[in-house]
Short mmCIF file of N, CA, C and O in Angstrom, two decimals:
data_model
loop_
_atom_site.label_atom_id
_atom_site.label_comp_id
_atom_site.label_asym_id
_atom_site.label_seq_id
_atom_site.Cartn_x
_atom_site.Cartn_y
_atom_site.Cartn_z
N UNK J 13 -95.40 -98.31 -119.72
CA UNK J 13 -96.99 -97.63 -118.92
C UNK J 13 -96.06 -96.33 -118.12
O UNK J 13 -94.64 -96.45 -118.16
N UNK J 14 -96.71 -95.54 -118.27
CA UNK J 14 -95.93 -94.06 -117.71
C UNK J 14 -96.77 -93.85 -116.56
O UNK J 14 -97.96 -93.82 -116.16
N UNK J 15 -96.76 -93.38 -115.48
CA UNK J 15 -97.12 -93.06 -114.34
C UNK J 15 -96.76 -91.41 -114.21
O UNK J 15 -95.63 -90.43 -114.41
N UNK J 16 -97.87 -90.52 -113.95
CA UNK J 16 -97.84 -89.11 -114.16
C UNK J 16 -98.50 -88.97 -112.49
O UNK J 16 -99.69 -89.19 -112.10
N UNK J 17 -97.51 -88.21 -111.50
CA UNK J 17 -98.07 -87.59 -110.67
C UNK J 17 -98.44 -86.20 -110.23
O UNK J 17 -97.41 -85.44 -110.53
N UNK J 18 -99.43 -85.60 -109.89
CA UNK J 18 -99.64 -84.12 -109.59
C UNK J 18 -99.18 -83.85 -108.70
O UNK J 18 -99.98 -84.33 -107.67
N UNK J 19 -98.57 -82.28 -108.38
CA UNK J 19 -98.67 -81.78 -107.13
C UNK J 19 -98.74 -80.19 -106.71
O UNK J 19 -99.28 -79.88 -107.99
N UNK J 20 -99.08 -79.76 -105.94
CA UNK J 20 -99.22 -78.43 -105.79
C UNK J 20 -100.63 -77.77 -105.61
O UNK J 20 -100.97 -76.37 -105.35
N UNK J 21 -101.34 -78.18 -105.81
CA UNK J 21 -102.88 -77.82 -106.35
C UNK J 21 -103.64 -76.98 -104.30
O UNK J 21 -102.59 -77.61 -103.57
N UNK J 22 -104.38 -76.94 -104.40
CA UNK J 22 -104.96 -75.85 -103.01
C UNK J 22 -105.82 -75.06 -103.21
O UNK J 22 -106.32 -74.61 -104.43
N UNK J 23 -105.98 -74.10 -102.14
CA UNK J 23 -107.01 -73.39 -101.99
C UNK J 23 -106.36 -71.80 -102.05
O UNK J 23 -105.01 -71.72 -100.82
N UNK J 24 -106.32 -71.41 -102.36
CA UNK J 24 -105.73 -69.30 -102.68
C UNK J 24 -106.93 -68.93 -102.72
O UNK J 24 -108.47 -68.68 -103.90
N UNK J 25 -106.65 -67.17 -102.80
CA UNK J 25 -108.01 -66.21 -103.19
C UNK J 25 -107.68 -65.58 -104.68
O UNK J 25 -106.71 -65.71 -105.04
N UNK J 26 -108.51 -65.38 -104.87
CA UNK J 26 -108.91 -64.39 -105.72
C UNK J 26 -107.61 -63.23 -106.40
O UNK J 26 -107.27 -62.43 -105.74
N UNK J 27 -106.86 -63.93 -107.56
CA UNK J 27 -105.94 -62.46 -107.86
C UNK J 27 -104.66 -63.43 -107.66
O UNK J 27 -103.39 -62.95 -107.71
N UNK J 28 -104.31 -64.75 -106.34
CA UNK J 28 -103.50 -64.97 -105.81
C UNK J 28 -102.97 -65.95 -107.03
O UNK J 28 -103.14 -66.04 -108.25
N UNK J 29 -101.65 -66.51 -106.32
CA UNK J 29 -100.77 -67.79 -107.89
C UNK J 29 -100.70 -68.97 -107.21
O UNK J 29 -100.85 -69.46 -106.11
N UNK J 30 -100.60 -70.04 -107.91
CA UNK J 30 -100.53 -71.14 -107.72
C UNK J 30 -99.37 -72.03 -109.15
O UNK J 30 -99.66 -71.49 -109.61
N UNK J 31 -98.71 -73.33 -107.97
CA UNK J 31 -98.17 -73.71 -109.12
C UNK J 31 -97.98 -74.78 -108.92
O UNK J 31 -97.60 -75.57 -107.99
N UNK J 32 -98.26 -75.72 -110.21
CA UNK J 32 -98.66 -77.11 -109.86
C UNK J 32 -97.62 -77.49 -111.02
O UNK J 32 -96.89 -77.04 -111.66
N UNK J 33 -97.23 -79.05 -110.56
CA UNK J 33 -96.35 -79.96 -111.04
C UNK J 33 -96.81 -81.24 -111.14
O UNK J 33 -97.80 -81.44 -110.62
N UNK J 34 -96.06 -81.83 -112.23
CA UNK J 34 -96.71 -82.83 -112.74
C UNK J 34 -94.80 -84.07 -112.74
O UNK J 34 -94.33 -83.16 -114.26
N UNK J 35 -95.48 -85.02 -111.95
CA UNK J 35 -93.24 -85.48 -112.47
C UNK J 35 -93.82 -86.78 -113.23
O UNK J 35 -94.70 -87.78 -112.85
N UNK J 36 -93.51 -87.41 -114.39
CA UNK J 36 -93.43 -87.85 -114.74
C UNK J 36 -92.16 -89.16 -114.85
O UNK J 36 -91.24 -88.84 -114.89
N UNK J 37 -92.57 -90.36 -115.00
CA UNK J 37 -92.14 -91.45 -115.08
C UNK J 37 -92.28 -92.72 -115.39
O UNK J 37 -94.10 -93.26 -115.77
N UNK J 38 -91.60 -93.84 -115.42
CA UNK J 38 -91.98 -95.23 -116.44
C UNK J 38 -91.04 -94.49 -118.30
O UNK J 38 -90.50 -94.18 -118.68
N UNK J 39 -91.92 -95.61 -118.90
CA UNK J 39 -91.71 -95.92 -120.50
C UNK J 39 -91.77 -94.37 -121.23
O UNK J 39 -92.64 -94.36 -121.76
N UNK J 40 -90.98 -93.48 -120.98
CA UNK J 40 -91.58 -92.17 -122.11
C UNK J 40 -90.53 -92.12 -123.28
O UNK J 40 -89.39 -92.04 -122.79
N UNK J 41 -91.20 -91.90 -124.00
CA UNK J 41 -90.85 -91.45 -125.10
C UNK J 41 -89.83 -90.14 -125.22
O UNK J 41 -90.63 -89.15 -124.56
N UNK J 42 -88.97 -90.02 -126.27
CA UNK J 42 -87.90 -88.58 -126.01
C UNK J 42 -88.91 -88.16 -127.06
O UNK J 42 -89.16 -86.42 -126.96
N UNK J 43 -90.33 -88.34 -127.58
CA UNK J 43 -91.09 -87.08 -128.27
C UNK J 43 -92.93 -87.64 -127.84
O UNK J 43 -93.18 -88.67 -128.02
N UNK J 44 -93.19 -86.54 -126.86
CA UNK J 44 -94.44 -86.45 -126.67
C UNK J 44 -94.75 -84.81 -126.51
O UNK J 44 -93.85 -84.11 -126.74
N UNK J 45 -96.05 -85.18 -125.87
CA UNK J 45 -97.18 -83.68 -125.86
C UNK J 45 -96.99 -84.17 -124.51
O UNK J 45 -98.36 -85.27 -123.58
N UNK J 46 -97.26 -83.07 -123.42
CA UNK J 46 -98.11 -82.94 -121.94
C UNK J 46 -99.20 -81.86 -122.06
O UNK J 46 -98.72 -81.09 -121.91
N UNK J 47 -99.84 -82.96 -121.55
CA UNK J 47 -101.03 -81.30 -121.29
C UNK J 47 -101.49 -81.04 -120.31
O UNK J 47 -101.65 -82.15 -119.21
N UNK J 48 -101.99 -80.16 -119.72
CA UNK J 48 -102.94 -79.51 -118.44
C UNK J 48 -104.47 -79.69 -118.59
O UNK J 48 -104.54 -78.93 -119.47
N UNK J 49 -105.22 -80.63 -118.44
CA UNK J 49 -106.64 -80.42 -118.72
C UNK J 49 -107.26 -80.26 -117.33
O UNK J 49 -106.55 -79.84 -115.75
N UNK J 50 -108.44 -79.62 -116.93
CA UNK J 50 -108.85 -78.80 -115.86
C UNK J 50 -110.74 -79.87 -115.91
O UNK J 50 -110.89 -79.43 -116.97
N UNK J 51 -111.03 -80.21 -114.92
CA UNK J 51 -112.59 -80.44 -115.30
C UNK J 51 -113.15 -79.47 -113.80
O UNK J 51 -112.86 -80.38 -112.82
N UNK J 52 -114.15 -79.25 -114.08
CA UNK J 52 -115.07 -78.26 -112.68
C UNK J 52 -116.29 -78.58 -112.52
O UNK J 52 -116.35 -79.94 -113.69
N UNK J 53 -116.81 -79.51 -111.58
CA UNK J 53 -118.23 -80.02 -111.26
C UNK J 53 -119.18 -79.70 -112.15
O UNK J 53 -119.60 -78.34 -112.41
N UNK J 54 -119.33 -80.90 -113.13
CA UNK J 54 -120.52 -80.45 -113.57
C UNK J 54 -120.37 -80.29 -115.12
O UNK J 54 -121.27 -79.85 -115.77
N UNK J 55 -118.91 -80.01 -115.65
CA UNK J 55 -118.68 -79.41 -116.82
C UNK J 55 -117.63 -79.99 -117.45
O UNK J 55 -117.37 -81.68 -117.04
N UNK J 56 -117.68 -80.57 -118.84
CA UNK J 56 -116.88 -81.11 -119.46
C UNK J 56 -115.46 -80.68 -119.46
O UNK J 56 -114.67 -80.06 -118.70
N UNK J 57 -114.58 -82.31 -119.23
CA UNK J 57 -113.19 -81.59 -119.55
C UNK J 57 -112.24 -80.63 -120.55
O UNK J 57 -112.72 -80.86 -121.79
N UNK J 58 -111.53 -79.76 -119.57
CA UNK J 58 -110.96 -78.59 -120.68
C UNK J 58 -109.55 -78.44 -121.04
O UNK J 58 -109.10 -78.28 -119.92
N UNK J 59 -109.05 -78.05 -121.80
CA UNK J 59 -107.15 -78.05 -122.05
C UNK J 59 -107.07 -77.03 -121.58
O UNK J 59 -107.50 -75.72 -121.86
N UNK J 60 -105.80 -76.43 -120.92
CA UNK J 60 -105.80 -75.68 -120.17
C UNK J 60 -104.70 -75.17 -121.30
O UNK J 60 -104.18 -73.86 -121.30
N UNK J 61 -103.66 -75.99 -121.01
CA UNK J 61 -102.12 -75.89 -121.85
C UNK J 61 -101.56 -76.89 -122.37
O UNK J 61 -101.75 -78.00 -121.33
N UNK J 62 -100.78 -77.00 -123.18
CA UNK J 62 -100.42 -77.63 -123.69
C UNK J 62 -98.24 -77.52 -124.14
O UNK J 62 -98.33 -76.53 -123.98
N UNK J 63 -97.62 -77.90 -123.60
CA UNK J 63 -96.40 -78.45 -124.10
C UNK J 63 -95.38 -79.22 -124.84
O UNK J 63 -95.64 -80.71 -124.18
N UNK J 64 -94.79 -79.25 -125.90
CA UNK J 64 -94.23 -80.21 -126.58
C UNK J 64 -92.83 -80.41 -125.68
O UNK J 64 -91.52 -80.19 -125.27
N UNK J 65 -91.88 -81.74 -126.45
CA UNK J 65 -90.66 -82.08 -126.19
C UNK J 65 -89.82 -80.79 -126.91
O UNK J 65 -88.71 -80.12 -125.87
N UNK J 66 -89.88 -79.81 -127.25
CA UNK J 66 -89.17 -79.16 -128.53
C UNK J 66 -89.54 -77.75 -127.63
O UNK J 66 -89.15 -77.30 -128.07
N UNK J 67 -90.73 -78.15 -126.46
CA UNK J 67 -90.88 -76.86 -125.95
C UNK J 67 -92.19 -75.82 -126.35
O UNK J 67 -92.21 -75.02 -125.95
N UNK J 68 -93.09 -76.67 -127.55
CA UNK J 68 -93.86 -75.78 -128.19
C UNK J 68 -94.90 -75.86 -127.48
O UNK J 68 -95.21 -76.71 -127.07
N UNK J 69 -95.65 -74.37 -127.04
CA UNK J 69 -96.90 -74.50 -126.06
C UNK J 69 -97.43 -73.69 -127.17
O UNK J 69 -97.75 -73.23 -128.00
N UNK J 70 -98.84 -74.04 -125.85
CA UNK J 70 -100.18 -73.64 -126.81
C UNK J 70 -101.21 -73.57 -125.22
O UNK J 70 -100.53 -73.88 -124.04
N UNK J 71 -101.74 -72.56 -125.67
CA UNK J 71 -103.13 -71.98 -124.15
C UNK J 71 -104.35 -71.72 -124.55
O UNK J 71 -105.05 -71.77 -124.88
N UNK J 72 -105.40 -72.35 -123.64
CA UNK J 72 -106.54 -72.25 -123.63
C UNK J 72 -107.01 -70.77 -123.97
O UNK J 72 -106.15 -70.34 -122.98
N UNK J 73 -108.37 -70.16 -124.71
CA UNK J 73 -108.33 -68.84 -124.68
C UNK J 73 -108.82 -68.59 -123.30
O UNK J 73 -108.40 -67.18 -122.71
N UNK J 74 -109.49 -69.13 -122.02
CA UNK J 74 -109.41 -68.86 -120.73
C UNK J 74 -107.96 -67.94 -119.85
O UNK J 74 -108.42 -67.56 -119.36
N UNK J 75 -106.78 -69.10 -120.25
CA UNK J 75 -106.16 -68.46 -119.44
C UNK J 75 -104.82 -68.06 -120.52
O UNK J 75 -103.96 -67.79 -119.25
N UNK J 76 -105.09 -67.80 -121.19
CA UNK J 76 -103.70 -67.11 -122.06
C UNK J 76 -103.26 -65.89 -121.33
O UNK J 76 -104.60 -64.95 -121.02
N UNK J 77 -101.92 -65.41 -120.78
CA UNK J 77 -102.00 -64.42 -120.44
C UNK J 77 -101.29 -64.86 -118.86
O UNK J 77 -101.02 -63.43 -118.08
N UNK J 78 -102.76 -65.79 -118.34
CA UNK J 78 -102.09 -65.58 -117.32
C UNK J 78 -101.58 -67.39 -116.39
O UNK J 78 -100.95 -67.09 -115.62
N UNK J 79 -101.58 -68.23 -117.59
CA UNK J 79 -100.86 -69.61 -116.83
C UNK J 79 -99.54 -69.30 -117.55
O UNK J 79 -99.67 -68.92 -118.90
N UNK J 80 -98.55 -70.08 -117.22
CA UNK J 80 -97.48 -70.12 -118.12
C UNK J 80 -97.24 -71.75 -117.50
O UNK J 80 -97.20 -72.16 -116.73
N UNK J 81 -96.72 -72.61 -119.01
CA UNK J 81 -96.21 -74.19 -118.69
C UNK J 81 -95.10 -73.85 -118.53
O UNK J 81 -94.28 -73.29 -119.95
N UNK J 82 -94.48 -75.43 -118.40
CA UNK J 82 -93.01 -75.31 -118.69
C UNK J 82 -92.61 -76.31 -118.41
O UNK J 82 -93.15 -77.58 -117.89
N UNK J 83 -91.42 -77.11 -119.13
CA UNK J 83 -91.12 -78.39 -118.88
C UNK J 83 -89.37 -78.39 -118.28
O UNK J 83 -88.43 -77.76 -118.98
N UNK J 84 -89.13 -79.36 -117.72
CA UNK J 84 -87.49 -79.70 -117.06
C UNK J 84 -87.30 -81.62 -117.64
O UNK J 84 -87.68 -82.53 -116.99
N UNK J 85 -86.89 -81.31 -119.13
CA UNK J 85 -87.24 -82.44 -119.67
C UNK J 85 -85.91 -83.57 -118.86
O UNK J 85 -86.31 -84.84 -119.36
N UNK J 86 -84.62 -82.99 -118.28
CA UNK J 86 -84.05 -83.56 -118.09
C UNK J 86 -84.67 -84.24 -116.57
O UNK J 86 -84.22 -86.03 -116.31
N UNK J 87 -85.88 -83.67 -116.22
CA UNK J 87 -86.46 -84.26 -114.75
C UNK J 87 -87.75 -84.84 -115.13
O UNK J 87 -88.59 -85.13 -114.20
N UNK J 88 -88.46 -85.14 -116.72
CA UNK J 88 -89.13 -85.46 -117.14
C UNK J 88 -90.30 -85.00 -115.63
O UNK J 88 -91.22 -85.54 -114.95
N UNK J 89 -90.29 -83.57 -115.69
CA UNK J 89 -91.32 -82.68 -114.99
C UNK J 89 -91.97 -81.98 -116.04
O UNK J 89 -91.06 -80.84 -116.78
N UNK J 90 -93.25 -81.00 -116.02
CA UNK J 90 -93.83 -80.24 -116.38
C UNK J 90 -94.72 -79.47 -115.22
O UNK J 90 -94.93 -79.82 -114.58
N UNK J 91 -94.42 -77.74 -115.23
CA UNK J 91 -95.24 -77.09 -114.06
C UNK J 91 -96.14 -76.07 -115.08
O UNK J 91 -95.86 -75.47 -116.16
N UNK J 92 -96.92 -75.61 -113.88
CA UNK J 92 -97.90 -74.81 -114.70
C UNK J 92 -98.15 -73.48 -113.40
O UNK J 92 -98.55 -73.95 -112.55
N UNK J 93 -97.66 -72.68 -113.70
CA UNK J 93 -97.77 -71.42 -112.81
C UNK J 93 -98.93 -70.51 -113.38
O UNK J 93 -99.35 -70.63 -114.53
N UNK J 94 -99.57 -70.47 -112.46
CA UNK J 94 -101.01 -69.99 -113.06
C UNK J 94 -101.03 -68.02 -111.65
O UNK J 94 -100.95 -68.88 -110.31
N UNK J 95 -101.19 -67.51 -112.76
CA UNK J 95 -101.30 -65.94 -112.32
C UNK J 95 -102.82 -65.46 -112.04
O UNK J 95 -103.46 -65.89 -112.39
N UNK J 96 -102.77 -64.68 -111.46
CA UNK J 96 -104.19 -64.14 -111.44
C UNK J 96 -105.16 -64.72 -111.30
O UNK J 96 -106.28 -64.31 -112.50
N UNK J 97 -105.26 -65.49 -110.70
CA UNK J 97 -106.78 -66.70 -110.37
C UNK J 97 -108.03 -66.37 -110.10
O UNK J 97 -107.90 -65.40 -109.70
N UNK J 98 -108.92 -66.99 -110.67
CA UNK J 98 -110.38 -66.13 -110.56
C UNK J 98 -110.86 -67.43 -110.21
O UNK J 98 -110.55 -68.76 -110.60
N UNK J 99 -112.14 -67.51 -109.56
CA UNK J 99 -113.07 -68.40 -109.50
C UNK J 99 -113.66 -69.40 -110.04
O UNK J 99 -113.61 -70.29 -109.77
N UNK J 100 -113.11 -68.87 -111.05
CA UNK J 100 -114.02 -69.65 -112.28
C UNK J 100 -112.56 -70.82 -112.76
O UNK J 100 -112.43 -71.37 -113.04
N UNK J 101 -111.54 -70.58 -112.28
CA UNK J 101 -110.61 -71.07 -112.44
C UNK J 101 -110.27 -72.76 -111.30
O UNK J 101 -109.92 -73.54 -111.60
N UNK J 102 -111.65 -72.74 -110.82
CA UNK J 102 -111.62 -73.67 -109.53
C UNK J 102 -112.11 -74.97 -110.44
O UNK J 102 -112.49 -75.05 -111.14
N UNK J 103 -111.34 -76.23 -109.93
CA UNK J 103 -111.30 -77.30 -111.10
C UNK J 103 -110.03 -78.29 -110.25
O UNK J 103 -109.42 -77.95 -110.03
N UNK J 104 -110.46 -79.16 -110.82
CA UNK J 104 -109.59 -80.46 -110.28
C UNK J 104 -108.64 -80.23 -111.65
O UNK J 104 -109.50 -80.53 -112.74
N UNK J 105 -107.51 -80.07 -111.43
CA UNK J 105 -106.54 -80.61 -113.15
C UNK J 105 -105.67 -81.42 -113.25
O UNK J 105 -105.17 -82.06 -111.58
N UNK J 106 -105.50 -82.37 -114.29
CA UNK J 106 -105.12 -82.60 -114.52
C UNK J 106 -104.12 -82.87 -115.39
O UNK J 106 -104.20 -82.56 -116.22
N UNK J 107 -102.56 -83.88 -115.18
CA UNK J 107 -101.61 -83.91 -115.80
C UNK J 107 -101.91 -85.09 -116.76
O UNK J 107 -102.39 -86.25 -116.60
N UNK J 108 -101.81 -84.81 -118.51
CA UNK J 108 -102.10 -85.94 -119.37
C UNK J 108 -100.16 -85.42 -120.56
O UNK J 108 -100.09 -84.68 -120.70
N UNK J 109 -100.27 -87.16 -120.40
CA UNK J 109 -98.89 -87.37 -121.72
C UNK J 109 -99.61 -88.05 -122.80
O UNK J 109 -100.54 -89.17 -122.11
N UNK J 110 -99.29 -87.59 -124.51
CA UNK J 110 -99.21 -87.85 -124.90
C UNK J 110 -98.01 -88.77 -125.96
O UNK J 110 -97.52 -87.89 -126.47
N UNK J 111 -97.98 -89.58 -126.57
CA UNK J 111 -96.59 -90.39 -127.04
C UNK J 111 -97.28 -91.60 -128.18
O UNK J 111 -98.34 -91.93 -127.95
N UNK J 112 -96.23 -91.43 -128.95
CA UNK J 112 -97.00 -92.67 -130.43
C UNK J 112 -96.02 -93.37 -129.40
O UNK J 112 -94.67 -93.69 -130.05
N UNK J 113 -96.04 -94.96 -129.37
CA UNK J 113 -95.87 -95.91 -128.87
C UNK J 113 -95.79 -97.03 -129.78
O UNK J 113 -96.31 -97.32 -130.59
N UNK J 114 -94.36 -97.71 -130.21
CA UNK J 114 -93.96 -98.51 -131.02
C UNK J 114 -95.26 -99.88 -131.33
O UNK J 114 -95.57 -100.27 -132.63
N UNK J 115 -95.14 -100.05 -129.91
CA UNK J 115 -96.56 -101.35 -130.00
C UNK J 115 -97.74 -101.24 -130.17
O UNK J 115 -98.85 -101.29 -131.02
N UNK J 116 -98.25 -99.95 -129.50
CA UNK J 116 -99.60 -99.60 -129.29
C UNK J 116 -100.25 -98.21 -129.65
O UNK J 116 -101.44 -98.04 -129.86
N UNK J 117 -99.11 -97.54 -130.56
CA UNK J 117 -99.25 -96.25 -131.13
C UNK J 117 -99.75 -95.35 -130.51
O UNK J 117 -98.59 -95.71 -128.96
N UNK J 118 -100.67 -94.38 -130.74
CA UNK J 118 -100.92 -92.99 -129.54
C UNK J 118 -101.23 -93.59 -128.51
O UNK J 118 -102.76 -94.74 -128.40
N UNK J 119 -100.51 -93.27 -127.34
CA UNK J 119 -101.02 -93.50 -126.10
C UNK J 119 -100.91 -92.16 -124.79
O UNK J 119 -100.58 -91.55 -125.31
N UNK J 120 -101.74 -92.32 -124.50
CA UNK J 120 -102.50 -91.43 -123.28
C UNK J 120 -102.09 -91.84 -122.12
O UNK J 120 -102.98 -92.80 -120.81
N UNK J 121 -101.95 -91.08 -121.52
CA UNK J 121 -101.41 -91.73 -119.75
C UNK J 121 -102.30 -90.14 -119.14
O UNK J 121 -101.58 -89.13 -119.42
N UNK J 122 -102.92 -90.47 -117.74
CA UNK J 122 -103.82 -89.47 -116.59
C UNK J 122 -102.75 -89.46 -115.25
O UNK J 122 -103.04 -90.88 -114.99
N UNK J 123 -102.79 -88.44 -114.89
CA UNK J 123 -102.69 -88.60 -113.47
C UNK J 123 -103.52 -88.67 -113.08
O UNK J 123 -104.90 -88.72 -113.33
N UNK J 124 -103.35 -88.78 -110.98
CA UNK J 124 -104.73 -88.72 -110.40
C UNK J 124 -105.51 -87.13 -110.07
O UNK J 124 -106.90 -87.45 -109.73
N UNK J 125 -104.97 -86.01 -110.94
CA UNK J 125 -105.82 -85.32 -110.51
C UNK J 125 -105.60 -84.06 -109.22
O UNK J 125 -105.04 -84.69 -108.02
N UNK J 126 -105.17 -82.85 -109.42
CA UNK J 126 -104.77 -81.85 -108.22
C UNK J 126 -105.67 -81.33 -107.66
O UNK J 126 -106.39 -80.70 -109.04
N UNK J 127 -107.00 -80.45 -107.00
CA UNK J 127 -107.52 -79.80 -106.93
C UNK J 127 -107.40 -78.20 -106.51
O UNK J 127 -106.49 -77.69 -105.83
N UNK J 128 -107.83 -77.36 -107.39
CA UNK J 128 -107.30 -75.95 -107.14
C UNK J 128 -108.95 -75.08 -106.91
O UNK J 128 -109.50 -75.68 -107.57
N UNK J 129 -108.60 -74.77 -105.24
CA UNK J 129 -109.90 -74.15 -105.23
C UNK J 129 -110.07 -72.43 -105.39
O UNK J 129 -108.49 -72.12 -104.77
N UNK J 130 -110.46 -71.54 -106.13
CA UNK J 130 -110.25 -70.46 -105.81
C UNK J 130 -111.69 -69.29 -105.72
O UNK J 130 -111.98 -69.28 -105.58
N UNK J 131 -110.82 -68.98 -103.69
CA UNK J 131 -112.24 -67.73 -103.33
C UNK J 131 -112.18 -66.78 -103.77
O UNK J 131 -111.03 -65.70 -103.82
N UNK J 132 -113.25 -66.14 -103.69
CA UNK J 132 -113.80 -65.25 -103.96
C UNK J 132 -113.33 -63.53 -102.57
O UNK J 132 -113.77 -64.10 -101.95
#
């Protein structure tokens, strides 16, 4: 099992910045991908950013150039630096870890989410 705990959400004005963190613990494999998703009320969950253990990153089109994902593998933490925030970024942000486990195969783990609210 893997546990994920997000932190850093809050209320910020448009144009401001926030930094989210995801702390992972438990049975973490050396090869995994950690994603940040977000979900606004009435909307589908959206992939925001991803980072592999090798450091390869990818971003959703709506956040490219504004958000930066990074990881500290020694501490099993992943951060999402969000800049130039817009009201449309308001959502619950979730940390997600995907790894292929010996017994159960592809496995998905989720954090409890952290609220980000951007006021106009």
